[in-house]
XYZ file of C-alpha atoms in Angstrom:
440
model
C -65.517 141.946 -46.812
C -67.676 141.367 -43.752
C -66.595 140.481 -40.229
C -68.138 138.847 -37.183
C -66.325 138.751 -33.819
C -67.034 136.128 -31.159
C -65.304 136.340 -27.783
C -64.127 132.959 -26.479
C -62.804 131.770 -23.114
C -59.339 132.551 -21.764
C -58.817 135.761 -23.780
C -59.382 134.167 -27.164
C -61.621 135.425 -29.960
C -62.892 134.025 -33.256
C -63.076 136.290 -36.290
C -65.400 135.041 -39.030
C -64.318 136.761 -42.231
C -66.339 136.728 -45.447
C -64.807 137.717 -48.800
C -67.294 138.454 -51.561
C -67.878 135.958 -54.370
C -66.579 138.570 -56.830
C -63.282 138.997 -54.953
C -62.925 135.226 -54.670
C -63.538 134.778 -58.407
C -60.953 137.468 -59.153
C -58.366 135.641 -57.008
C -59.133 132.324 -58.756
C -58.697 133.973 -62.168
C -55.359 135.463 -61.085
C -54.242 132.003 -59.910
C -55.203 130.585 -63.337
C -53.279 133.270 -65.218
C -50.248 132.713 -63.017
C -50.184 128.940 -63.474
C -51.561 128.272 -66.940
C -48.094 128.471 -68.516
C -47.114 125.296 -66.662
C -50.175 123.283 -67.690
C -50.460 121.167 -70.856
C -53.712 119.624 -72.094
C -54.127 117.400 -75.170
C -55.088 119.508 -78.179
C -53.760 122.747 -76.728
C -50.326 124.337 -76.848
C -48.613 124.643 -73.473
C -50.027 127.624 -71.595
C -52.972 128.057 -73.977
C -55.528 125.751 -72.341
C -58.719 127.609 -71.321
C -59.493 127.726 -67.615
C -62.784 125.864 -68.114
C -60.957 122.950 -69.775
C -58.335 122.794 -67.007
C -61.072 122.814 -64.342
C -62.949 120.082 -66.231
C -59.802 117.941 -66.386
C -58.438 118.573 -62.844
C -61.543 119.640 -60.929
C -63.287 122.935 -60.190
C -61.048 123.623 -57.223
C -57.730 123.238 -59.026
C -56.851 126.918 -58.414
C -58.656 127.339 -55.078
C -55.671 126.709 -52.797
C -53.552 129.419 -54.411
C -56.514 131.798 -54.549
C -57.263 131.234 -50.861
C -53.602 131.693 -49.880
C -53.517 135.014 -51.711
C -56.762 136.281 -50.149
C -56.260 135.345 -46.494
C -53.319 137.628 -45.493
C -54.901 140.859 -46.728
C -58.419 139.941 -45.602
C -57.196 138.918 -42.144
C -55.116 142.090 -41.807
C -58.117 144.287 -42.610
C -60.353 142.278 -40.262
C -57.838 142.492 -37.414
C -57.672 146.285 -37.793
C -61.447 146.596 -38.088
C -62.053 144.440 -35.000
C -60.189 146.875 -32.751
C -58.887 143.911 -30.754
C -55.367 143.871 -29.297
C -54.139 140.630 -30.899
C -50.935 139.195 -29.424
C -50.209 136.028 -31.432
C -50.381 134.598 -34.918
C -53.934 133.497 -35.831
C -55.143 129.930 -36.259
C -56.863 129.914 -39.663
C -59.672 127.572 -40.683
C -61.424 127.632 -44.080
C -65.205 127.363 -43.681
C -66.538 127.865 -47.226
C -64.820 127.814 -50.598
C -67.233 127.188 -53.471
C -67.698 128.505 -56.988
C -70.056 131.469 -57.119
C -70.197 131.853 -53.332
C -68.375 134.098 -50.864
C -65.141 132.726 -49.443
C -65.476 132.357 -45.660
C -62.733 131.595 -43.165
C -62.231 131.971 -39.433
C -59.226 133.181 -37.472
C -58.866 132.266 -33.810
C -56.732 134.895 -32.120
C -55.210 135.446 -28.687
C -56.031 138.779 -27.038
C -53.909 140.795 -24.649
C -55.135 139.913 -21.138
C -56.459 142.422 -18.654
C -54.309 142.590 -15.520
C -55.755 142.998 -12.044
C -52.977 144.483 -9.940
C -52.366 143.526 -6.338
C -49.886 145.186 -3.993
C -46.870 146.535 -5.818
C -45.809 149.368 -3.492
C -44.123 148.664 -0.181
C -43.421 145.047 -1.055
C -41.205 143.352 1.511
C -38.006 141.845 0.115
C -35.153 140.145 1.899
C -32.173 142.428 2.431
C -28.928 141.351 0.859
C -25.944 142.039 3.122
C -23.157 144.030 1.481
C -19.875 143.132 3.086
C -16.479 142.650 1.495
C -14.161 140.410 3.475
C -10.387 140.542 3.575
C -10.307 137.145 1.879
C -12.315 138.535 -1.048
C -9.934 141.497 -1.386
C -6.946 139.141 -1.332
C -8.617 136.908 -3.932
C -9.123 139.925 -6.208
C -5.507 140.929 -5.642
C -4.310 137.408 -6.500
C -6.381 137.524 -9.671
C -4.640 140.739 -10.714
C -1.254 139.230 -9.901
C -2.149 136.207 -12.029
C -3.131 138.487 -14.918
C 0.268 140.193 -14.691
C 2.299 137.005 -14.456
C 4.987 136.109 -17.013
C 6.494 132.913 -18.325
C 10.102 132.182 -17.393
C 12.332 129.502 -18.963
C 13.750 126.877 -16.620
C 16.875 124.968 -17.678
C 18.522 123.773 -14.471
C 16.033 121.129 -13.336
C 13.627 118.398 -14.427
C 9.850 118.730 -14.933
C 7.805 119.454 -11.798
C 4.076 119.518 -11.207
C 2.624 122.829 -12.415
C 5.297 123.413 -15.070
C 4.328 124.372 -18.615
C 6.326 122.252 -21.047
C 6.881 122.036 -24.793
C 6.278 118.381 -25.592
C 6.697 116.113 -28.607
C 4.618 112.937 -28.422
C 3.799 110.057 -30.746
C 1.201 107.544 -29.554
C 0.486 104.007 -30.699
C -1.711 101.067 -29.754
C -0.129 97.645 -30.295
C 2.608 99.405 -32.244
C 0.137 101.060 -34.653
C -0.103 104.892 -34.662
C -3.599 106.351 -34.330
C -5.185 109.562 -35.574
C -4.592 112.561 -33.291
C -1.921 110.765 -31.311
C 1.029 112.825 -32.539
C 2.137 116.433 -31.983
C 5.270 118.568 -31.794
C 5.999 121.353 -29.299
C 2.610 120.902 -27.666
C 2.056 123.277 -24.733
C 1.064 121.172 -21.720
C 0.572 122.296 -18.141
C 1.697 119.321 -16.048
C -0.952 118.464 -13.485
C -3.802 120.168 -15.384
C -5.478 116.839 -16.087
C -5.958 117.711 -19.750
C -4.391 114.431 -20.924
C -5.329 110.811 -20.213
C -5.137 109.948 -16.477
C -1.582 108.974 -15.561
C 0.016 110.620 -18.601
C 1.172 113.853 -16.981
C 2.394 112.214 -13.766
C 4.908 110.134 -15.748
C 6.540 113.285 -17.148
C 7.546 114.562 -13.704
C 11.312 114.174 -13.338
C 12.031 114.224 -17.089
C 14.762 116.672 -18.118
C 14.918 118.945 -21.181
C 15.890 116.934 -24.269
C 15.199 113.652 -22.511
C 12.905 111.044 -24.102
C 10.500 108.827 -22.186
C 7.888 106.207 -23.031
C 4.620 106.979 -21.273
C 2.305 103.984 -20.792
C -1.399 104.693 -20.282
C -4.789 103.075 -20.793
C -7.607 104.983 -22.456
C -10.755 105.254 -20.293
C -13.614 102.862 -21.078
C -15.844 105.882 -21.832
C -13.324 107.566 -24.152
C -14.976 109.582 -26.941
C -13.047 107.742 -29.694
C -14.636 104.288 -29.396
C -11.825 102.580 -31.307
C -9.414 103.624 -28.504
C -11.700 103.113 -25.483
C -10.133 100.789 -22.924
C -6.997 100.237 -25.029
C -3.428 100.318 -23.671
C -1.229 102.862 -25.465
C 2.414 103.932 -25.520
C 3.411 107.545 -26.114
C 7.004 108.254 -27.085
C 7.601 111.662 -25.482
C 10.354 114.268 -25.545
C 10.479 117.406 -23.393
C 11.789 120.339 -25.430
C 11.400 123.168 -22.913
C 10.213 123.905 -19.395
C 8.573 127.149 -18.338
C 7.115 128.347 -15.078
C 4.640 131.089 -14.397
C 6.246 133.862 -12.364
C 3.661 135.746 -10.326
C 4.695 139.193 -9.044
C 4.844 139.859 -5.325
C 2.002 141.834 -3.765
C 4.101 144.840 -2.848
C 4.298 148.576 -3.485
C 6.159 148.045 -6.777
C 3.311 145.890 -8.060
C 0.759 148.526 -7.020
C 2.677 151.228 -8.904
C 2.918 149.034 -11.994
C -0.762 148.113 -12.314
C -2.540 151.133 -10.807
C -2.417 154.825 -10.033
C -1.516 154.124 -6.396
C 1.866 154.321 -4.698
C 1.373 151.598 -2.099
C -0.168 148.129 -1.963
C -2.339 149.270 0.951
C -3.917 152.021 -1.175
C -4.395 149.579 -4.049
C -6.134 147.040 -1.784
C -8.361 149.824 -0.431
C -9.399 150.629 -4.015
C -10.068 146.956 -4.711
C -12.306 146.841 -1.648
C -14.186 149.925 -2.858
C -14.763 148.397 -6.299
C -15.879 145.081 -4.817
C -18.310 146.959 -2.578
C -19.747 148.846 -5.570
C -20.111 145.573 -7.454
C -21.925 143.948 -4.540
C -24.210 146.976 -4.225
C -25.165 146.618 -7.904
C -25.769 142.902 -7.456
C -27.848 143.527 -4.324
C -29.955 146.137 -6.135
C -30.474 143.772 -9.069
C -31.576 141.059 -6.637
C -33.910 143.500 -4.855
C -35.348 144.517 -8.214
C -35.905 140.888 -9.231
C -37.610 140.035 -5.929
C -39.833 143.128 -6.074
C -40.963 142.408 -9.634
C -41.555 138.734 -8.842
C -43.746 139.596 -5.847
C -45.664 142.238 -7.809
C -46.401 139.605 -10.448
C -47.410 137.059 -7.789
C -49.815 139.618 -6.296
C -51.457 140.309 -9.674
C -53.902 138.133 -11.593
C -54.340 137.624 -15.329
C -55.526 134.913 -17.714
C -52.845 134.344 -20.346
C -53.909 132.426 -23.491
C -51.771 129.454 -24.513
C -51.318 130.933 -27.986
C -49.638 133.992 -26.455
C -47.169 131.767 -24.609
C -46.394 129.800 -27.775
C -45.852 133.052 -29.689
C -43.296 134.094 -27.062
C -41.671 130.656 -27.298
C -41.406 131.073 -31.077
C -39.661 134.433 -30.659
C -37.257 132.961 -28.117
C -36.447 130.074 -30.445
C -35.861 132.519 -33.313
C -33.489 134.538 -31.093
C -31.641 131.355 -30.119
C -31.358 130.335 -33.782
C -29.857 133.728 -34.656
C -27.326 133.453 -31.822
C -26.061 130.020 -32.792
C -26.045 131.014 -36.465
C -23.560 133.759 -35.557
C -21.405 130.943 -34.151
C -21.629 128.977 -37.406
C -24.279 126.459 -36.321
C -27.731 125.685 -37.705
C -30.618 124.541 -35.516
C -30.482 121.152 -37.241
C -26.817 120.764 -36.250
C -27.572 121.911 -32.701
C -30.338 119.320 -32.343
C -28.036 116.659 -33.799
C -25.241 117.491 -31.331
C -27.502 117.749 -28.271
C -30.014 115.036 -29.092
C -32.828 117.523 -28.546
C -35.716 118.449 -30.857
C -37.681 121.602 -31.627
C -40.630 120.221 -29.657
C -38.463 119.465 -26.598
C -36.844 122.892 -26.738
C -40.236 124.605 -27.012
C -41.499 122.686 -23.966
C -38.402 123.649 -21.961
C -38.846 127.320 -22.905
C -42.507 127.556 -21.861
C -41.927 128.466 -18.178
C -39.508 131.272 -19.092
C -41.848 132.474 -21.856
C -44.746 132.629 -19.392
C -42.598 134.513 -16.872
C -41.562 137.099 -19.469
C -45.174 137.679 -20.498
C -46.347 138.023 -16.884
C -43.570 140.466 -16.038
C -44.252 142.576 -19.108
C -48.029 142.700 -18.592
C -47.805 143.563 -14.900
C -45.153 146.248 -15.412
C -47.178 147.780 -18.266
C -50.229 147.816 -15.997
C -48.229 149.483 -13.185
C -46.881 152.118 -15.596
C -50.468 152.824 -16.678
C -51.787 152.897 -13.101
C -49.038 155.330 -12.079
C -49.541 157.502 -15.181
C -45.920 157.028 -16.194
C -45.564 158.883 -19.474
C -42.427 159.206 -21.572
C -41.807 162.583 -23.179
C -40.414 163.094 -26.666
C -37.298 164.578 -25.042
C -36.761 161.364 -23.052
C -37.262 159.369 -26.261
C -34.635 161.502 -28.005
C -32.194 160.813 -25.161
C -32.687 157.068 -25.619
C -32.259 157.317 -29.385
C -29.011 159.270 -28.804
C -27.726 156.390 -26.648
C -28.705 153.865 -29.302
C -27.058 155.944 -32.035
C -23.773 156.032 -30.106
C -23.944 152.274 -29.624
C -24.453 151.731 -33.361
C -21.984 154.513 -34.230
C -24.620 156.436 -36.173
C -25.981 159.966 -36.217
C -29.030 160.231 -33.967
C -31.126 162.053 -36.590
C -30.465 159.357 -39.191
C -31.401 156.602 -36.753
C -34.566 158.470 -35.788
C -35.529 158.886 -39.454
C -35.151 155.130 -39.959
C -37.657 154.422 -37.186
C -41.372 154.180 -37.755
C -44.011 155.369 -35.314
C -44.432 151.829 -33.956
C -40.691 151.589 -33.258
C -40.756 154.855 -31.325
C -43.822 153.806 -29.361
C -42.123 150.537 -28.468
C -39.073 152.408 -27.165
C -41.358 154.667 -25.105
C -43.113 151.579 -23.752
C -39.778 150.001 -22.793
C -38.707 153.183 -20.988
C -42.031 153.298 -19.117
C -41.513 149.690 -18.003
C -38.003 150.562 -16.772
C -39.472 153.461 -14.788
C -42.102 151.140 -13.307
C -39.379 148.689 -12.246
C -37.422 151.502 -10.600
C -40.524 152.781 -8.848
C -41.520 149.453 -7.261
C -37.865 148.699 -6.403
C -37.402 152.059 -4.669
C -40.699 151.557 -2.814
C -39.813 148.023 -1.682
C -39.115 147.531 2.025
C -35.981 145.575 2.844
C -36.255 143.185 5.780
C -33.521 141.250 7.503
C -33.252 137.587 6.499
C -35.081 135.229 8.833
C -32.685 133.726 11.362
C -31.955 130.079 10.731
C -33.247 127.881 13.520
C -31.135 124.985 14.515
C -32.976 121.774 15.239
C -31.332 119.226 17.436
C -32.198 115.622 17.068
C -31.877 113.520 20.161
C -30.032 110.326 19.541
């Protein structure tokens, strides 16, 4: 095998790969031996026709496609290694010469990892995020906890009111004819939730337990079941039970029940502390995002389109795996959403480009700052991963190849680079909003 490398514009390169005539002939012969059992020629038993006769009948190149497909992966792999190039996307293959008795020649256009020219990444100015927890926010958190600890209480001494949760039998019909999905027994309905057709729930207010009532409604014109859209319907309803949600009082007893504190004041103080910690984390994450974004904006690089499309492909594969875990195929997803693979790929391009830029710049910063990850630090990360997967660390480490370990080290170095530029960022107060008055 021989190789020629030609550098192209925008971090692309063309590899011209030549496979000897002998290797090509060997691949063609292997393709013949593999396929001859399926070929029948007059005068020969099935699978016994000589190669020369098959080529005379179907053409000299009858086995070329399979031969070429078997040669390209190995030849390209060897050429990629020999080139010493840092290739970052699947190659675009083009066959240049495939003839009997001659070398097989093909080209592979490949995307190369871009060089990054760093700009300022230390001392970047980022807008400061105020960290303040208001009394209203503490009360909202308290109300949320009270809601979580609420209980359902039966009501028997009054009729249905707005906000009640009722057990309802209903049987719907249009022009006296029942329709699919229009009947249920002991259905749990929160009156006033708006989960039923407009006007349905309002007509149940005032109905007592055991009482029956005809509810008259009209389906919306845009109703999802087209056969019911715009139609007037009657639902024969019966209320079987009424329940209300009982929310505990915000007092010392509640604090004792749901926390380690003796008083509601202490509990609210703890809620404020936790909300403050949460806001501090959010503010740091925002600071980190702004610092990385500005570091990327200050850098320059020329990213090949093929590298972006490779990232898009990975993102689409990840998305496909996620929806598969939910029982959906990509075909079903496209059918439900009206989208296509091409549309999705186009929508993903900006995010794909952003991910590539972030990764390249952070790698360059880690290199510029001589951030190195020790084997001990790698072992710590593998220990964390092992606990997450409920495995023994040594077994997980044995399962990893050198490339896996290097990738983990690279990820850790990027995390350290993020921390470094975030810590070095200078927080500035938000610019004061200027009010403009328009004279009438």
